[in-house]
Amino acid sequence: MEEPLDEEDSTFINISLADDSELLPEDLNPGVESSHSTMMNADMDAVEAENQVELEEKTRLINQVLELQHTLEDLSARVDAVKEENLKLKSENQVLGQYIENLMSASSVFQTTDTKSKRKFSVTPLTDSISSRGQLKRN
């Protein structure tokens, strides 16, 4: 038969002496449990908020990278189009140059019929000096 516990005996906490490493502070003081769980909840909320901020930052960076990739693709396509247009214009310019050359050779205005009228020009250097009166003298 068990004896009923006195009021005085009911204030004691049963603690096992088998493994002290498993004791938590709330086991020793039940009032600490609510403040400890509140602190854990606050820590978890802070971690969740930090994770949310990191996720938003990663999403923003990914969107920025995608936008830059699209811009690069657009610029690359534009460069290719400009190169193609440049080659086309060079080809047309060459054709027009040849056409003008053919017209000039076929035109009598650009051809000399008299061989004596063809002059050979020679460039002789002139040395200029200024006289004491400020007039230009050619030597």
Coordinates of C-alpha atoms in Angstrom, one line a residue:
M1 CA 0.0 0.0 0.0
E2 CA 1.2 3.4 -0.9
E3 CA 1.1 6.3 1.4
P4 CA -0.5 9.4 0.0
L5 CA 2.0 12.2 -0.7
D6 CA 2.0 15.1 1.6
E7 CA 1.5 18.6 0.1
E8 CA 5.1 19.2 0.8
D9 CA 6.2 16.2 -1.2
S10 CA 4.2 17.2 -4.3
T11 CA 6.4 20.2 -4.9
F12 CA 9.4 18.1 -5.7
I13 CA 10.2 17.1 -9.3
N14 CA 11.1 13.6 -10.1
I15 CA 14.5 13.5 -11.7
S16 CA 16.1 10.4 -13.1
L17 CA 19.7 10.0 -12.2
A18 CA 20.3 7.6 -15.0
D19 CA 21.5 10.0 -17.7
D20 CA 22.0 13.7 -16.7
S21 CA 23.0 14.7 -20.3
E22 CA 19.4 14.5 -21.5
L23 CA 18.2 17.0 -18.9
L24 CA 17.0 20.2 -20.4
P25 CA 16.6 23.5 -18.5
E26 CA 12.8 23.3 -18.8
D27 CA 12.9 19.9 -17.1
L28 CA 14.4 21.6 -14.1
N29 CA 12.3 24.7 -14.2
P30 CA 9.0 24.3 -16.0
G31 CA 8.5 28.1 -16.3
V32 CA 11.5 28.4 -18.6
E33 CA 9.8 26.2 -21.2
S34 CA 7.5 28.8 -22.6
S35 CA 10.2 31.5 -22.9
H36 CA 12.5 29.0 -24.5
S37 CA 10.0 28.0 -27.1
T38 CA 9.2 31.7 -27.7
M39 CA 12.9 32.3 -28.4
M40 CA 13.1 29.3 -30.7
N41 CA 10.0 30.6 -32.6
A42 CA 11.6 34.0 -32.9
D43 CA 14.8 32.4 -34.1
M44 CA 12.9 30.3 -36.7
D45 CA 11.0 33.4 -37.9
A46 CA 14.3 35.3 -38.3
V47 CA 15.8 32.3 -40.3
E48 CA 12.7 32.1 -42.4
A49 CA 12.8 35.9 -43.1
E50 CA 16.5 35.6 -44.0
N51 CA 15.8 32.7 -46.3
Q52 CA 12.9 34.7 -47.9
V53 CA 15.3 37.7 -48.5
E54 CA 17.9 35.4 -50.0
L55 CA 15.3 33.8 -52.2
E56 CA 14.0 37.1 -53.4
E57 CA 17.6 38.3 -54.1
K58 CA 18.4 35.1 -56.0
T59 CA 15.2 35.5 -58.0
R60 CA 16.0 39.1 -58.8
L61 CA 19.6 38.2 -59.9
I62 CA 18.3 35.3 -62.1
N63 CA 15.8 37.7 -63.8
Q64 CA 18.6 40.3 -64.3
V65 CA 20.9 37.6 -65.8
L66 CA 18.0 36.5 -68.1
E67 CA 17.4 40.1 -69.2
L68 CA 21.1 40.6 -69.9
Q69 CA 21.2 37.4 -71.9
H70 CA 18.3 38.5 -74.0
T71 CA 19.9 41.9 -74.5
L72 CA 23.2 40.2 -75.6
E73 CA 21.3 38.0 -78.0
D74 CA 19.6 41.0 -79.5
L75 CA 22.9 42.9 -79.8
S76 CA 24.6 39.9 -81.4
A77 CA 21.7 39.6 -83.9
R78 CA 22.0 43.3 -84.7
V79 CA 25.8 43.0 -85.2
D80 CA 25.3 40.1 -87.6
A81 CA 22.7 42.1 -89.5
V82 CA 25.0 45.2 -89.7
K83 CA 27.9 43.0 -90.9
E84 CA 25.6 41.5 -93.6
E85 CA 24.4 45.0 -94.7
N86 CA 28.0 46.2 -94.7
L87 CA 29.1 43.4 -97.0
K88 CA 26.1 44.0 -99.3
L89 CA 27.0 47.8 -99.5
K90 CA 30.6 47.0 -100.2
S91 CA 29.6 44.7 -103.0
E92 CA 27.2 47.3 -104.4
N93 CA 29.9 50.0 -104.1
Q94 CA 32.3 47.8 -106.0
V95 CA 29.8 47.3 -108.8
L96 CA 29.0 51.0 -109.0
G97 CA 32.7 51.8 -109.1
Q98 CA 33.3 49.4 -111.9
Y99 CA 30.2 50.9 -113.7
I100 CA 31.5 54.4 -113.3
E101 CA 35.0 53.3 -114.5
N102 CA 33.4 51.7 -117.6
L103 CA 31.4 54.8 -118.3
M104 CA 34.4 57.0 -118.0
S105 CA 36.4 54.8 -120.4
A106 CA 33.6 54.8 -122.9
S107 CA 33.1 58.6 -122.8
S108 CA 34.9 60.8 -125.2
V109 CA 35.1 63.5 -122.5
F110 CA 37.5 61.5 -120.4
Q111 CA 39.5 60.2 -123.3
T112 CA 42.1 62.3 -125.2
T113 CA 42.3 61.7 -128.9
D114 CA 45.5 63.7 -129.5
T115 CA 48.6 62.1 -128.0
K116 CA 50.4 65.5 -128.1
S117 CA 47.8 67.0 -125.8
K118 CA 48.6 64.4 -123.2
R119 CA 50.9 66.1 -120.8
K120 CA 53.1 64.6 -118.2
F121 CA 53.0 66.6 -115.1
S122 CA 56.0 66.7 -112.9
V123 CA 56.1 68.2 -109.5
T124 CA 59.1 70.3 -108.7
P125 CA 59.4 71.5 -105.2
L126 CA 59.3 75.3 -104.8
T127 CA 61.2 76.9 -102.0
D128 CA 59.6 80.0 -100.7
S129 CA 61.1 82.7 -98.6
I130 CA 59.9 86.0 -97.3
S131 CA 61.8 89.1 -98.1
S132 CA 62.6 91.7 -95.5
R133 CA 59.6 93.8 -96.9
G134 CA 57.2 90.9 -96.2
Q135 CA 56.9 89.9 -99.9
L136 CA 56.9 86.3 -100.9
K137 CA 59.9 85.3 -103.0
R138 CA 60.1 82.1 -105.0
N139 CA 63.5 80.5 -105.5

